[in-house]
PDB file of C-alpha atoms in Angstrom:
ATOM      1  CA  MET A  45       5.783   7.236   3.798  1.00 88.00           C
ATOM      2  CA  THR A  46       4.650   7.154   7.430  1.00 91.00           C
ATOM      3  CA  PRO A  47       5.883   4.136   9.437  1.00 95.00           C
ATOM      4  CA  VAL A  48       3.161   1.700  10.506  1.00 97.00           C
ATOM      5  CA  THR A  49       3.509  -0.469  13.611  1.00 97.00           C
ATOM      6  CA  THR A  50      -0.026  -0.735  14.914  1.00 98.00           C
ATOM      7  CA  VAL A  51      -3.383  -0.007  13.310  1.00 98.00           C
ATOM      8  CA  HIS A  52      -6.213   0.222  15.824  1.00 98.00           C
ATOM      9  CA  GLY A  53      -9.801   1.349  15.542  1.00 98.00           C
ATOM     10  CA  THR A  54     -13.117   0.851  13.858  1.00 98.00           C
ATOM     11  CA  ALA A  55     -13.186  -1.532  10.900  1.00 98.00           C
ATOM     12  CA  TYR A  56     -15.510  -1.558   7.903  1.00 98.00           C
ATOM     13  CA  PRO A  57     -17.186  -4.998   8.181  1.00 98.00           C
ATOM     14  CA  TRP A  58     -17.677  -5.410   4.442  1.00 97.00           C
ATOM     15  CA  GLY A  59     -16.639  -8.950   3.555  1.00 97.00           C
ATOM     16  CA  ALA A  60     -17.318  -8.608  -0.191  1.00 97.00           C
ATOM     17  CA  LYS A  61     -15.422 -11.046  -2.441  1.00 97.00           C
ATOM     18  CA  ASN A  62     -13.634 -10.410  -5.748  1.00 97.00           C
ATOM     19  CA  VAL A  63     -13.579  -6.653  -5.269  1.00 98.00           C
ATOM     20  CA  ASP A  64     -11.688  -5.345  -8.288  1.00 97.00           C
ATOM     21  CA  THR A  65      -9.772  -2.120  -8.617  1.00 97.00           C
ATOM     22  CA  ASP A  66     -12.553  -0.534 -10.674  1.00 96.00           C
ATOM     23  CA  VAL A  67     -14.863  -0.928  -7.677  1.00 97.00           C
ATOM     24  CA  ILE A  68     -12.216   0.525  -5.368  1.00 98.00           C
ATOM     25  CA  ILE A  69     -11.664   3.534  -7.648  1.00 97.00           C
ATOM     26  CA  PRO A  70     -13.593   3.904 -10.955  1.00 95.00           C
ATOM     27  CA  ALA A  71     -11.617   4.582 -14.142  1.00 93.00           C
ATOM     28  CA  HIS A  72     -12.842   8.161 -14.611  1.00 93.00           C
ATOM     29  CA  TRP A  73     -10.948   9.151 -11.446  1.00 93.00           C
ATOM     30  CA  LEU A  74      -7.629   8.137 -13.007  1.00 90.00           C
ATOM     31  CA  LYS A  75      -7.276  11.445 -14.888  1.00 87.00           C
ATOM     32  CA  THR A  76      -5.955  13.179 -11.795  1.00 79.00           C
ATOM     33  CA  VAL A  77      -2.217  13.735 -11.364  1.00 75.00           C
ATOM     34  CA  SER A  78      -2.489  13.963  -7.591  1.00 82.00           C
ATOM     35  CA  ARG A  79      -3.199  11.333  -4.949  1.00 87.00           C
ATOM     36  CA  ALA A  80      -5.014  13.873  -2.795  1.00 90.00           C
ATOM     37  CA  GLY A  81      -8.782  13.703  -3.009  1.00 92.00           C
ATOM     38  CA  LEU A  82      -9.014  10.200  -4.475  1.00 95.00           C
ATOM     39  CA  GLY A  83     -10.725   9.059  -1.286  1.00 96.00           C
ATOM     40  CA  ARG A  84     -13.834  10.887  -2.483  1.00 94.00           C
ATOM     41  CA  GLY A  85     -14.064   8.478  -5.404  1.00 96.00           C
ATOM     42  CA  ALA A  86     -13.310   5.338  -3.430  1.00 97.00           C
ATOM     43  CA  PHE A  87     -16.132   2.765  -3.725  1.00 97.00           C
ATOM     44  CA  GLU A  88     -18.188   5.289  -5.674  1.00 97.00           C
ATOM     45  CA  THR A  89     -20.556   2.695  -7.125  1.00 96.00           C
ATOM     46  CA  VAL A  90     -21.116   1.145  -3.691  1.00 97.00           C
ATOM     47  CA  ARG A  91     -21.691   4.561  -2.159  1.00 96.00           C
ATOM     48  CA  SER A  92     -24.363   5.321  -4.729  1.00 96.00           C
ATOM     49  CA  GLU A  93     -26.588   2.816  -2.951  1.00 95.00           C
ATOM     50  CA  PRO A  94     -28.708   4.137  -0.040  1.00 94.00           C
ATOM     51  CA  GLY A  95     -27.624   2.932   3.391  1.00 93.00           C
ATOM     52  CA  ASN A  96     -24.230   1.740   2.197  1.00 96.00           C
ATOM     53  CA  LEU A  97     -21.536   0.771   4.682  1.00 96.00           C
ATOM     54  CA  PHE A  98     -19.002   3.411   3.631  1.00 96.00           C
ATOM     55  CA  ASP A  99     -21.309   6.310   4.411  1.00 95.00           C
ATOM     56  CA  ASP A 100     -22.545   4.830   7.699  1.00 97.00           C
ATOM     57  CA  PRO A 101     -21.500   7.294  10.450  1.00 96.00           C
ATOM     58  CA  ARG A 102     -20.637   4.350  12.737  1.00 96.00           C
ATOM     59  CA  TYR A 103     -17.645   3.576  10.533  1.00 97.00           C
ATOM     60  CA  ALA A 104     -16.632   7.078   9.472  1.00 94.00           C
ATOM     61  CA  GLY A 105     -12.863   7.323   9.127  1.00 94.00           C
ATOM     62  CA  ALA A 106     -12.291   3.632   9.915  1.00 98.00           C
ATOM     63  CA  PRO A 107      -8.583   2.739   9.472  1.00 98.00           C
ATOM     64  CA  ILE A 108      -9.295  -0.951   8.781  1.00 98.00           C
ATOM     65  CA  LEU A 109     -11.273  -2.641   6.013  1.00 98.00           C
ATOM     66  CA  ILE A 110     -12.372  -6.276   6.344  1.00 98.00           C
ATOM     67  CA  ALA A 111     -13.006  -7.801   2.925  1.00 98.00           C
ATOM     68  CA  GLY A 112     -13.512 -11.140   1.194  1.00 98.00           C
ATOM     69  CA  ASP A 113     -11.404 -13.355  -1.037  1.00 98.00           C
ATOM     70  CA  ASN A 114      -9.368 -11.964  -3.964  1.00 98.00           C
ATOM     71  CA  PHE A 115      -9.425  -8.332  -2.888  1.00 98.00           C
ATOM     72  CA  GLY A 116      -7.913  -5.856  -5.359  1.00 97.00           C
ATOM     73  CA  CYS A 117      -8.184  -8.058  -8.453  1.00 97.00           C
ATOM     74  CA  GLY A 118      -8.512  -6.619 -11.961  1.00 93.00           C
ATOM     75  CA  SER A 119      -6.207  -3.914 -13.269  1.00 89.00           C
ATOM     76  CA  SER A 120      -2.822  -2.965 -11.877  1.00 90.00           C
ATOM     77  CA  ARG A 121      -3.802   0.640 -11.120  1.00 91.00           C
ATOM     78  CA  GLU A 122      -1.958   1.946  -8.070  1.00 94.00           C
ATOM     79  CA  HIS A 123      -4.747   4.502  -7.733  1.00 95.00           C
ATOM     80  CA  ALA A 124      -6.689   1.823  -5.820  1.00 97.00           C
ATOM     81  CA  ALA A 125      -4.150   1.916  -3.013  1.00 97.00           C
ATOM     82  CA  TRP A 126      -3.952   5.712  -3.238  1.00 96.00           C
ATOM     83  CA  ALA A 127      -7.735   5.999  -2.860  1.00 97.00           C
ATOM     84  CA  LEU A 128      -7.818   3.684   0.165  1.00 98.00           C
ATOM     85  CA  ALA A 129      -4.996   5.577   1.832  1.00 97.00           C
ATOM     86  CA  ASP A 130      -6.673   8.917   1.096  1.00 97.00           C
ATOM     87  CA  MET A 131      -9.889   7.747   2.763  1.00 96.00           C
ATOM     88  CA  GLY A 132      -7.873   6.772   5.850  1.00 97.00           C
ATOM     89  CA  VAL A 133      -7.546   2.990   5.439  1.00 98.00           C
ATOM     90  CA  GLN A 134      -4.244   1.704   6.868  1.00 98.00           C
ATOM     91  CA  ALA A 135      -4.944  -2.038   6.836  1.00 98.00           C
ATOM     92  CA  VAL A 136      -7.064  -4.419   4.782  1.00 98.00           C
ATOM     93  CA  ILE A 137      -7.860  -7.868   6.181  1.00 98.00           C
ATOM     94  CA  ALA A 138      -8.948 -10.544   3.694  1.00 98.00           C
ATOM     95  CA  PRO A 139      -8.459 -14.255   2.897  1.00 98.00           C
ATOM     96  CA  SER A 140      -6.422 -13.352  -0.204  1.00 98.00           C
ATOM     97  CA  PHE A 141      -5.293 -10.420  -2.335  1.00 98.00           C
ATOM     98  CA  SER A 142      -4.299  -9.787  -5.920  1.00 97.00           C
ATOM     99  CA  ASP A 143      -0.483  -9.893  -5.983  1.00 96.00           C
ATOM    100  CA  ILE A 144      -0.208  -6.508  -7.689  1.00 96.00           C
ATOM    101  CA  PHE A 145      -2.628  -4.843  -5.299  1.00 97.00           C
ATOM    102  CA  SER A 146      -0.805  -6.324  -2.308  1.00 97.00           C
ATOM    103  CA  GLY A 147       2.480  -4.837  -3.543  1.00 95.00           C
ATOM    104  CA  ASN A 148       0.887  -1.462  -4.235  1.00 96.00           C
ATOM    105  CA  ALA A 149      -0.693  -1.459  -0.792  1.00 97.00           C
ATOM    106  CA  VAL A 150       2.650  -1.931   0.968  1.00 96.00           C
ATOM    107  CA  LYS A 151       4.263   0.794  -1.166  1.00 94.00           C
ATOM    108  CA  ASN A 152       1.567   3.165   0.086  1.00 95.00           C
ATOM    109  CA  GLY A 153       1.682   2.241   3.781  1.00 96.00           C
ATOM    110  CA  ILE A 154      -1.327  -0.100   3.813  1.00 98.00           C
ATOM    111  CA  VAL A 155      -0.953  -3.432   5.643  1.00 98.00           C
ATOM    112  CA  PRO A 156      -2.394  -6.384   3.653  1.00 98.00           C
ATOM    113  CA  VAL A 157      -3.381  -8.983   6.280  1.00 98.00           C
ATOM    114  CA  VAL A 158      -4.212 -12.491   5.075  1.00 98.00           C
ATOM    115  CA  LEU A 159      -6.371 -14.597   7.406  1.00 98.00           C
ATOM    116  CA  PRO A 160      -8.626 -17.654   6.843  1.00 98.00           C
ATOM    117  CA  GLN A 161     -12.297 -17.165   5.989  1.00 98.00           C
ATOM    118  CA  GLU A 162     -13.452 -18.428   9.392  1.00 98.00           C
ATOM    119  CA  VAL A 163     -11.369 -15.710  11.046  1.00 98.00           C
ATOM    120  CA  ILE A 164     -12.747 -13.122   8.635  1.00 98.00           C
ATOM    121  CA  ASP A 165     -16.259 -14.210   9.614  1.00 98.00           C
ATOM    122  CA  ARG A 166     -15.400 -13.695  13.272  1.00 98.00           C
ATOM    123  CA  LEU A 167     -13.906 -10.259  12.628  1.00 98.00           C
ATOM    124  CA  LEU A 168     -16.930  -9.220  10.579  1.00 98.00           C
ATOM    125  CA  GLU A 169     -19.069 -10.041  13.597  1.00 98.00           C
ATOM    126  CA  VAL A 170     -16.843  -8.207  16.087  1.00 98.00           C
ATOM    127  CA  ALA A 171     -16.415  -5.138  13.880  1.00 98.00           C
ATOM    128  CA  GLN A 172     -20.146  -4.429  13.956  1.00 97.00           C
ATOM    129  CA  ASP A 173     -19.626  -2.535  17.208  1.00 96.00           C
ATOM    130  CA  GLN A 174     -16.073  -3.146  18.477  1.00 98.00           C
ATOM    131  CA  PRO A 175     -12.588  -2.035  17.369  1.00 98.00           C
ATOM    132  CA  VAL A 176      -9.927  -4.271  15.859  1.00 98.00           C
ATOM    133  CA  THR A 177      -6.148  -4.075  16.247  1.00 98.00           C
ATOM    134  CA  VAL A 178      -3.495  -5.042  13.696  1.00 98.00           C
ATOM    135  CA  ASP A 179      -0.036  -5.265  15.278  1.00 98.00           C
ATOM    136  CA  LEU A 180       3.039  -5.626  13.067  1.00 98.00           C
ATOM    137  CA  GLU A 181       5.336  -6.081  16.052  1.00 98.00           C
ATOM    138  CA  THR A 182       3.580  -9.264  17.162  1.00 98.00           C
ATOM    139  CA  MET A 183       2.081 -10.055  13.734  1.00 98.00           C
ATOM    140  CA  THR A 184      -1.371 -10.463  15.248  1.00 98.00           C
ATOM    141  CA  VAL A 185      -4.931  -9.227  14.837  1.00 98.00           C
ATOM    142  CA  THR A 186      -6.746  -8.878  18.153  1.00 98.00           C
ATOM    143  CA  THR A 187     -10.171  -7.846  19.446  1.00 98.00           C
ATOM    144  CA  PRO A 188     -11.551  -6.712  22.837  1.00 98.00           C
ATOM    145  CA  PHE A 189     -12.907 -10.257  23.294  1.00 97.00           C
ATOM    146  CA  GLN A 190      -9.394 -11.712  23.623  1.00 96.00           C
ATOM    147  CA  ASP A 191      -9.409 -13.032  20.057  1.00 98.00           C
ATOM    148  CA  ARG A 192      -5.823 -13.307  18.847  1.00 98.00           C
ATOM    149  CA  PHE A 193      -5.098 -14.286  15.255  1.00 98.00           C
ATOM    150  CA  THR A 194      -1.566 -14.638  13.886  1.00 98.00           C
ATOM    151  CA  PHE A 195      -0.815 -13.670  10.292  1.00 98.00           C
ATOM    152  CA  ALA A 196       2.259 -13.852   8.078  1.00 98.00           C
ATOM    153  CA  LEU A 197       3.882 -11.142   5.979  1.00 97.00           C
ATOM    154  CA  ASP A 198       7.011 -11.132   3.845  1.00 96.00           C
ATOM    155  CA  PRO A 199       9.854  -9.859   6.100  1.00 96.00           C
ATOM    156  CA  PHE A 200      10.966  -7.260   3.541  1.00 95.00           C
ATOM    157  CA  ARG A 201       7.441  -5.864   3.205  1.00 96.00           C
ATOM    158  CA  ARG A 202       7.068  -5.843   6.983  1.00 97.00           C
ATOM    159  CA  ARG A 203      10.290  -3.868   7.312  1.00 95.00           C
ATOM    160  CA  CYS A 204       9.179  -1.372   4.655  1.00 95.00           C
ATOM    161  CA  LEU A 205       5.900  -0.775   6.477  1.00 97.00           C
ATOM    162  CA  MET A 206       7.431  -0.488   9.942  1.00 97.00           C
ATOM    163  CA  GLU A 207      10.220   1.831   8.783  1.00 95.00           C
ATOM    164  CA  GLY A 208       8.067   3.809   6.370  1.00 93.00           C
ATOM    165  CA  LEU A 209      10.177   2.925   3.335  1.00 91.00           C
ATOM    166  CA  ASP A 210       8.894   3.179  -0.230  1.00 74.00           C
ATOM    167  CA  GLU A 211      11.192   2.860  -3.296  1.00 61.00           C
ATOM    168  CA  ILE A 212      12.589   6.359  -2.746  1.00 60.00           C
ATOM    169  CA  GLY A 213      13.123   5.730   0.955  1.00 59.00           C
ATOM    170  CA  LEU A 214      14.898   2.451   0.255  1.00 59.00           C
ATOM    171  CA  THR A 215      17.216   4.196  -2.201  1.00 61.00           C
ATOM    172  CA  LEU A 216      17.985   7.050   0.197  1.00 59.00           C
ATOM    173  CA  ALA A 217      18.733   4.544   2.963  1.00 59.00           C
ATOM    174  CA  ARG A 218      21.656   3.358   0.813  1.00 59.00           C
ATOM    175  CA  ASP A 219      22.903   6.864   0.023  1.00 68.00           C
ATOM    176  CA  THR A 220      26.349   6.235   1.541  1.00 76.00           C
ATOM    177  CA  GLN A 221      26.885   2.973  -0.367  1.00 72.00           C
ATOM    178  CA  ILE A 222      25.725   4.588  -3.614  1.00 73.00           C
ATOM    179  CA  SER A 223      28.040   7.583  -3.126  1.00 70.00           C
ATOM    180  CA  ASN A 224      31.013   5.344  -2.338  1.00 69.00           C
ATOM    181  CA  PHE A 225      30.298   3.272  -5.450  1.00 71.00           C
ATOM    182  CA  GLU A 226      30.146   6.369  -7.643  1.00 72.00           C
ATOM    183  CA  ILE A 227      33.429   7.684  -6.200  1.00 68.00           C
ATOM    184  CA  GLY A 228      35.068   4.322  -6.893  1.00 72.00           C
ATOM    185  CA  VAL A 229      33.804   4.231 -10.474  1.00 73.00           C
ATOM    186  CA  ALA A 230      35.004   7.806 -11.094  1.00 72.00           C
ATOM    187  CA  ALA A 231      38.481   6.852  -9.850  1.00 74.00           C
ATOM    188  CA  GLU A 232      38.689   3.641 -11.869  1.00 80.00           C
ATOM    189  CA  ARG A 233      37.115   4.989 -15.081  1.00 79.00           C
ATOM    190  CA  PRO A 234      37.767   8.751 -15.237  1.00 80.00           C
ATOM    191  CA  TRP A 235      36.692   8.857 -18.899  1.00 77.00           C
ATOM    192  CA  LEU A 236      33.109   8.329 -17.741  1.00 74.00           C
ATOM    193  CA  ASN A 237      32.872  11.591 -15.800  1.00 74.00           C
ATOM    194  CA  ARG A 238      30.813  14.492 -17.113  1.00 63.00           C
ATOM    195  CA  GLU A 239      33.710  16.587 -18.435  1.00 57.00           C
ATOM    196  CA  SER A 240      35.025  13.740 -20.548  1.00 48.00           C
ATOM    197  CA  ALA A 241      31.560  12.950 -21.814  1.00 50.00           C
ATOM    198  CA  ASP A 242      30.989  16.594 -22.786  1.00 54.00           C
ATOM    199  CA  GLU A 243      34.321  16.735 -24.646  1.00 52.00           C
ATOM    200  CA  GLY A 244      33.388  13.577 -26.526  1.00 52.00           C
ATOM    201  CA  VAL A 245      30.114  15.124 -27.647  1.00 52.00           C
ATOM    202  CA  ALA A 246      31.922  18.261 -28.885  1.00 51.00           C
ATOM    203  CA  VAL A 247      34.429  16.234 -30.879  1.00 47.00           C
ATOM    204  CA  GLU A 248      31.670  14.138 -32.401  1.00 51.00           C
ATOM    205  CA  GLY A 249      29.792  17.325 -33.278  1.00 51.00           C
ATOM    206  CA  ASP A 250      32.870  18.736 -35.019  1.00 51.00           C
ATOM    207  CA  ARG A 251      33.208  15.612 -37.138  1.00 50.00           C
ATOM    208  CA  ARG A 252      29.621  15.926 -38.312  1.00 47.00           C
ATOM    209  CA  THR A 253      30.247  19.470 -39.514  1.00 44.00           C
TER     210      THR A 253
END
């Protein structure tokens, strides 16, 4: 996972509330075994409407999405986060998120920023023609008009985003401790090693015959 410290650029000024995961990525896209290409299906039903925001060239490739309350509700499909990431979204700003979506977002390098509705309204206005910046170092969202909004994020999730750590990365970061533990267990309980286990299977097999 790529580390995220700052997300800066154009933002989709959407503001829609109660956007569920089926809107983010429809169910028929879930047959794929790859994350690549899911961005094409992101917001498919919204994109079917003429003049929709996601196909507006002014916001093409925007790394930030500004949404309304309860973003990512519905199913627990991680494909929703995969689709957003594949279309280039690195941060979503909303008054609230589904807990499962919020966790999936962090695991896929997307910053879930929670800010009050009045701040969302301001950002929706600014994002019409100006960039927005999300800074994990200072935990702020800023605009070219000197707006500065502070947000909170669980310290562990913040660390994972800034260091680019998903579950695999977190495990590998403790490789030394894990190896030392395994060496200690092998010394204390030698009967658990592979050779002993294999011998046990052979003996058991002989008894069955």
